[in-house]
Amino acid sequence: MTDRRAHEGDTAAWLAGFVRDIPDFPQPGVAFKDITPLLRDPEAFGAAVDALAAPFQNRGVELVAGIEARGLMLAAPVAHVLGAGFVPMRKIGKLPHTTRSQAYALEYGTDHIEVHEDAIAPGQRVLVVDDVIATGGTAAAAAELVEGLGGELVSLVFLVKLAFLGGVERLGGRPHVSVITYGPGDGG
Ligand code: AMP
């Protein structure tokens, strides 16, 4: 059992203690931010979900979209906390109904995420959740899917921002919030 008092002062720093660096995963040169120690700790998991949701209480969020894979794990409880519905954004070929797809650039090549075409109705207020923003391509693609279906993007929110990779530049001025920031950045 974790001591709740341990994070009364600085929740972000306390949560960062549950994120472990895995060097050279999934490929050489990448320091992977492994959030599984955070997910398996009831107190830290709850505090992370609350921290992700807190800025969006009373903001009229109707849907929370999570990005596969770890974004799904965080977005579903955030949706519950906000009293919103949940929308999965998945890798290509995983969703069973008619989908809308968005390509985004990787370091080498491209990838796609998809959402069900009827998952977001025009005008619905949508919050996008992911575990990590690195170069920002995934998050930008998610935002484009929301906007392409006519949704109103309330914000994007990340548990971890790798500020030194400059991912928020890819968001084109869209609102965004991060709980934990690594490296130089705006802290938000
Ligand atoms: P990007 O499109 O470069 O911002 O990458 C963000 C997506 O890739 C997120 O869905 C993350 O889950 C994953 N990701 C990228 N870099 C890392 C990393 N260093 N540690 C953990 N996940 C990462």
Coordinates of C-alpha atoms and ligand atoms in Angstrom, one line a residue:
M1 CA 0.0 0.0 0.0
T2 CA 1.4 3.3 -1.0
D3 CA 1.4 6.3 1.4
R4 CA -1.1 8.8 0.1
R5 CA 0.8 11.6 1.9
A6 CA 3.8 10.9 -0.3
H7 CA 2.3 12.8 -3.2
E8 CA 0.3 15.6 -1.5
G9 CA 2.9 18.1 -2.4
D10 CA 3.9 17.2 -6.0
T11 CA 1.7 14.7 -7.7
A12 CA 3.6 14.8 -11.0
A13 CA 7.0 14.1 -9.3
W14 CA 5.4 11.3 -7.2
L15 CA 3.8 9.7 -10.3
A16 CA 7.1 10.0 -12.2
G17 CA 8.6 7.6 -9.7
F18 CA 6.2 4.9 -11.0
V19 CA 7.4 5.3 -14.7
R20 CA 10.4 3.3 -15.5
D21 CA 12.9 3.8 -18.4
I22 CA 13.5 0.7 -20.5
P23 CA 16.6 1.4 -22.6
D24 CA 16.7 0.4 -26.3
F25 CA 13.0 -0.7 -26.4
P26 CA 11.4 -1.4 -28.8
Q27 CA 14.5 -0.5 -30.8
P28 CA 18.1 0.7 -30.1
G29 CA 18.3 4.3 -29.0
V30 CA 14.7 4.6 -27.7
A31 CA 14.2 5.1 -23.9
F32 CA 10.8 3.6 -23.5
K33 CA 8.6 5.1 -20.7
D34 CA 7.1 2.0 -19.2
I35 CA 3.9 2.9 -17.2
T36 CA 3.0 -0.6 -16.1
P37 CA 4.4 0.0 -12.6
L38 CA 2.1 3.0 -12.3
L39 CA -0.9 1.0 -13.6
R40 CA -0.4 -1.8 -11.1
D41 CA -0.3 0.5 -8.1
P42 CA -3.9 1.3 -7.1
E43 CA -3.0 4.7 -5.6
A44 CA -0.8 5.8 -8.4
F45 CA -3.2 4.6 -11.1
G46 CA -6.1 6.5 -9.4
A47 CA -4.0 9.6 -9.0
A48 CA -2.9 9.5 -12.6
V49 CA -6.5 9.2 -13.9
D50 CA -7.6 12.0 -11.6
A51 CA -4.7 14.2 -12.7
L52 CA -5.6 13.6 -16.4
A53 CA -9.3 14.3 -15.8
A54 CA -9.0 17.3 -13.4
P55 CA -8.5 20.1 -15.9
F56 CA -11.6 19.0 -17.8
Q57 CA -14.2 18.8 -15.1
N58 CA -17.1 21.0 -16.0
R59 CA -15.7 21.5 -19.5
G60 CA -18.6 19.8 -21.2
V61 CA -16.5 16.8 -22.4
E62 CA -18.9 14.3 -24.0
L63 CA -16.4 11.8 -25.4
V64 CA -12.9 10.7 -24.3
A65 CA -10.9 9.2 -27.1
G66 CA -8.0 6.9 -26.2
I67 CA -5.1 6.0 -28.6
E68 CA -4.0 2.4 -28.8
A69 CA -2.5 0.9 -26.9
R70 CA -1.7 2.5 -23.6
G71 CA -3.9 5.5 -24.3
L72 CA -6.9 3.1 -24.2
M73 CA -6.0 2.0 -20.6
L74 CA -6.0 5.6 -19.4
A75 CA -8.8 7.1 -21.5
A76 CA -11.5 4.6 -20.3
P77 CA -11.2 5.5 -16.6
V78 CA -10.8 9.2 -17.5
A79 CA -14.1 9.0 -19.4
H80 CA -15.8 7.4 -16.4
V81 CA -14.5 10.1 -14.0
L82 CA -15.7 12.8 -16.4
G83 CA -19.1 11.2 -17.0
A84 CA -18.3 10.9 -20.7
G85 CA -18.4 8.2 -23.3
F86 CA -15.3 6.4 -24.5
V87 CA -14.0 6.1 -28.1
P88 CA -11.2 3.8 -29.1
M89 CA -8.7 5.0 -31.6
R90 CA -6.9 1.9 -32.9
K91 CA -4.2 0.6 -35.1
I92 CA -5.3 -0.3 -38.7
G93 CA -7.6 -3.3 -39.2
K94 CA -8.7 -3.7 -35.5
L95 CA -12.1 -1.9 -35.5
P96 CA -15.0 -4.0 -36.9
H97 CA -17.3 -1.3 -38.3
T98 CA -16.8 1.4 -41.0
T99 CA -13.7 3.4 -40.1
R100 CA -12.0 6.7 -40.8
S101 CA -8.2 6.4 -41.1
Q102 CA -5.5 8.9 -40.6
A103 CA -1.8 8.5 -41.7
Y104 CA 1.0 9.9 -39.7
A105 CA 4.8 10.0 -40.3
L106 CA 7.2 7.8 -38.3
E107 CA 10.9 8.3 -38.3
Y108 CA 11.0 5.8 -41.2
G109 CA 7.7 5.4 -43.1
T110 CA 4.1 6.0 -42.1
D111 CA 1.5 4.5 -39.8
H112 CA -2.2 4.8 -39.4
I113 CA -4.8 5.1 -36.6
E114 CA -8.5 4.5 -37.1
V115 CA -11.8 5.4 -35.5
H116 CA -15.3 4.2 -36.2
E117 CA -17.0 6.7 -38.6
D118 CA -20.0 6.9 -36.3
A119 CA -18.1 7.2 -33.1
I120 CA -18.1 11.0 -33.0
A121 CA -21.1 13.1 -34.1
P122 CA -20.6 16.6 -35.5
G123 CA -20.3 19.1 -32.6
Q124 CA -19.5 16.6 -29.9
R125 CA -16.9 17.8 -27.5
V126 CA -14.0 15.3 -27.4
L127 CA -10.9 15.0 -25.2
V128 CA -8.1 12.9 -26.6
V129 CA -5.9 10.9 -24.1
D130 CA -2.6 9.2 -24.7
D131 CA 0.2 7.9 -22.4
V132 CA 3.2 9.6 -24.0
I133 CA 3.7 12.4 -26.5
A134 CA 7.0 12.0 -28.2
T135 CA 7.3 13.5 -31.7
G136 CA 3.6 14.3 -31.7
G137 CA 2.6 12.6 -34.9
T138 CA 0.2 10.2 -33.3
A139 CA -1.5 12.9 -31.3
A140 CA -1.8 15.1 -34.3
A141 CA -3.4 12.3 -36.3
A142 CA -5.9 11.7 -33.5
A143 CA -6.8 15.4 -33.4
E144 CA -7.3 15.3 -37.2
L145 CA -9.7 12.3 -36.9
V146 CA -11.8 14.1 -34.3
E147 CA -11.9 17.2 -36.4
G148 CA -12.5 15.3 -39.6
L149 CA -15.7 13.8 -38.1
G150 CA -16.9 17.2 -37.1
G151 CA -16.0 16.8 -33.4
E152 CA -15.0 19.7 -31.3
L153 CA -11.5 19.0 -29.8
V154 CA -11.6 20.2 -26.2
S155 CA -7.9 19.3 -25.7
L156 CA -5.3 16.6 -25.9
V157 CA -4.0 15.3 -22.6
F158 CA -0.9 13.1 -22.0
L159 CA 0.4 11.4 -18.9
V160 CA 4.0 11.9 -20.1
K161 CA 5.5 14.6 -22.4
L162 CA 9.0 14.1 -23.8
A163 CA 9.5 17.8 -24.2
F164 CA 13.0 17.4 -25.7
L165 CA 11.3 15.8 -28.8
G166 CA 9.2 18.9 -29.5
G167 CA 6.0 17.0 -30.1
V168 CA 3.7 19.8 -29.2
E169 CA 4.9 21.7 -32.3
R170 CA 3.1 19.1 -34.4
L171 CA -0.2 19.9 -32.6
G172 CA -0.5 23.1 -34.6
G173 CA -1.6 25.2 -31.6
R174 CA -4.3 22.8 -30.4
P175 CA -4.8 22.9 -26.7
H176 CA -2.8 20.3 -24.7
V177 CA -2.0 19.4 -21.2
S178 CA 0.6 17.0 -19.7
V179 CA 0.9 15.6 -16.2
I180 CA 4.6 14.7 -16.2
T181 CA 7.2 16.5 -18.4
Y182 CA 10.7 15.2 -19.1
G183 CA 13.3 17.5 -20.4
P184 CA 13.1 21.2 -21.3
G185 CA 9.6 22.4 -22.2
D186 CA 6.8 24.6 -21.0
G187 CA 5.8 22.2 -18.2
G188 CA 2.2 22.1 -19.4
Ligands
AMP1 P1 4.8 10.1 -31.3 O1 3.8 9.9 -32.4 O2 6.2 10.1 -31.7 O3 4.4 11.3 -30.4 O4 4.7 8.8 -30.4 C1 3.6 8.7 -29.5 C2 3.1 7.3 -29.4 O5 4.1 6.3 -29.4 C3 2.3 7.1 -28.1 O6 1.1 6.4 -28.4 C4 3.2 6.4 -27.2 O7 2.5 5.3 -26.5 C5 4.3 5.8 -28.1 N1 5.7 6.2 -27.7 C6 6.5 7.0 -28.4 N2 7.7 7.1 -27.8 C7 7.6 6.5 -26.6 C8 8.5 6.3 -25.5 N3 9.7 6.8 -25.4 N4 8.0 5.6 -24.4 C9 6.7 5.1 -24.5 N5 5.9 5.2 -25.5 C10 6.3 5.9 -26.5

